[in-house]
Amino acid sequence: MGRRKIPRVAPPMPLELPSATMRSMVELAMERIVRHVETLSSQPMHAVAGGKKLVRVLREPMPELGTPYERLVRLLFGRVIPASMNSASPGYLAYVPGGGLFHAAVADLIADATNRYVGMWQAAPGLVQLEQNVIDWFAAMLGLPKTAGGLLTSGGSIATLTALVTARHEKLPPEFQRGVLYVSDQVHHAITKSALFAGFLRERIRVVPSDETHRLRLDLLEAAIAADRAAGLLPFCVVGSAGTVNTGAVDDLGALAALATREGLWFHVDAAYGGFFALTERGRAALAGIERADSVVVDPHKGLFLPYGTGCLLVRERHRLERAHAVRAPYLPAKQVDDDTVDFCDLGPELSRDNRGLRVWLPLKMHGAATFRAALDEKLDLAAYAYGALSRLPGVEVGDPPTLSLFTWRLRPEGLEGEALDVKNRRLLSAINQRQRVLLTGTTLATGFHVRLCVLSFRTHREHIERALEDIRAEVQAHLG
Ligand SMILES: *Cc1c(COP(=O)(O)O)cnc(C)c1O
């Protein structure tokens, strides 16, 4: 396509755009988006090398005059967006893959262009109910009772913070500094960060060792609780992981729930990665016990393939969430009191918030849960398939078999140990990624550095796993020598 000359400065334009302009803006964006999405799998997996240079090009003072839209779109798709990790690519098997369902982008366009306020029921009862539907669907999916409630958040981190503040409010006196939170040594750092934000001292976050399959050790948890009580501290909450980010391990949620009940603790489950596998039969079996949680965090921007910025908190008793967060103000309308209605601003820290409900509701309504279940089942199959293939590869040592769609592995050449082994595996990982067809990341476990492989994008299918295996085999071969 020839580069048409576009003027540098746009003629002045009213903020209320003429309808023809609205249409052409969306059309131009659409043309670039479709081209982008259609070529995702042939784009490089990571192109962030020139990041510093790009920053210098982009940095500028607030412009006094406007720039033509076309020029800006060209800048975005030509220079800014390509300089990134291709986290929407089918080859992205790093961290916990995101999604980016196009439906959600359309829902956001509708939500943003109509700009309704969904913090309070009375401002947009229908839109609030659509978000509430999504909350009810997720609660039912996890087996939580009818009393459950919750809200969509920007992500798992804010959802976790909201959960821990609720637990603190329910279980501890106003002077809560003696409260102790129990997590496993495999817990996501978002939990630690949330606990610190919620006002707990680092030494009140008790890190309990995990077993050889990376599941929280219940015997050590019980001992830690007893020791803390004996020391005059106040155990109040235990966090179970429904899929750790390190190895994909799922704690024994049923046993944790029983222990939490026995000890009078709040039982929080971090299902940010694994939660939506509850849609599948295998996932439901792996997550058994999650239905007994006091609070659960799930991340639709992971397991439901939505764009970043979509998290969710579910609390067993909605009124507890409300008790911890509702604050009255004389300039706000009267709050809803009946169970049929909800003011989301009373359930979390945000007053104004984006209309997140639509971006979850639209794809679920368009496809039905069955499509998502099948896609998640496919991810379970793909992870099992990749694990099987790697376990047969000479020189490779695989970690725990995947409970969900994530596992670790590493190169294990004869006679190589410790730091030298870690260095070897870091080099291997980097060489695989240099091929630009897949992106993997690593993590350090008690036994050293491991490569991870996590399948969660709706775009990742068998052919992409074969591609990943091809690149892994080639580099394993090269690095064994
Ligand atoms: C992603 C993740 C989080 C944090 O959630 P964000 O949405 O990134 O804020 C917490 N726990 C686990 C297990 C995760 O995978």
XYZ file of C-alpha atoms and ligand atoms in Angstrom, residues 96 154-158 160 187-191 241-245 270-274 297 299 301-302 310-311, ligand 1:
43
model
C -0.406 -17.184 31.784
C -9.601 -4.706 36.561
C -7.841 -7.992 37.294
C -6.989 -10.655 39.830
C -4.844 -8.316 41.898
C -7.596 -5.829 42.765
C -7.607 -10.256 45.727
C 1.420 -18.519 45.987
C 1.221 -15.727 43.411
C 2.954 -12.533 44.493
C -0.332 -10.664 43.929
C -1.535 -12.200 47.212
C -4.215 -21.968 44.907
C -6.380 -23.359 42.122
C -3.526 -23.480 39.661
C -0.239 -21.867 40.671
C 1.564 -19.732 38.170
C -6.796 -17.919 44.076
C -8.263 -19.340 40.876
C -7.034 -16.466 38.699
C -5.370 -18.914 36.339
C -7.352 -22.114 36.865
C -10.726 -14.841 42.447
C -9.588 -13.931 35.834
C -8.811 -12.170 30.980
C -7.098 -15.543 31.326
C -11.111 -8.208 33.298
C -10.872 -9.852 36.698
C -2.546 -13.692 37.019
C -2.596 -14.221 38.380
C -2.821 -13.384 39.471
C -2.882 -11.888 39.363
O -3.952 -11.464 38.587
P -3.891 -10.165 37.638
O -5.135 -10.310 36.837
O -2.644 -10.270 36.820
O -3.895 -8.976 38.511
C -2.946 -13.982 40.717
N -2.838 -15.312 40.862
C -2.613 -16.145 39.829
C -2.517 -17.613 40.063
C -2.484 -15.625 38.559
O -2.263 -16.451 37.519
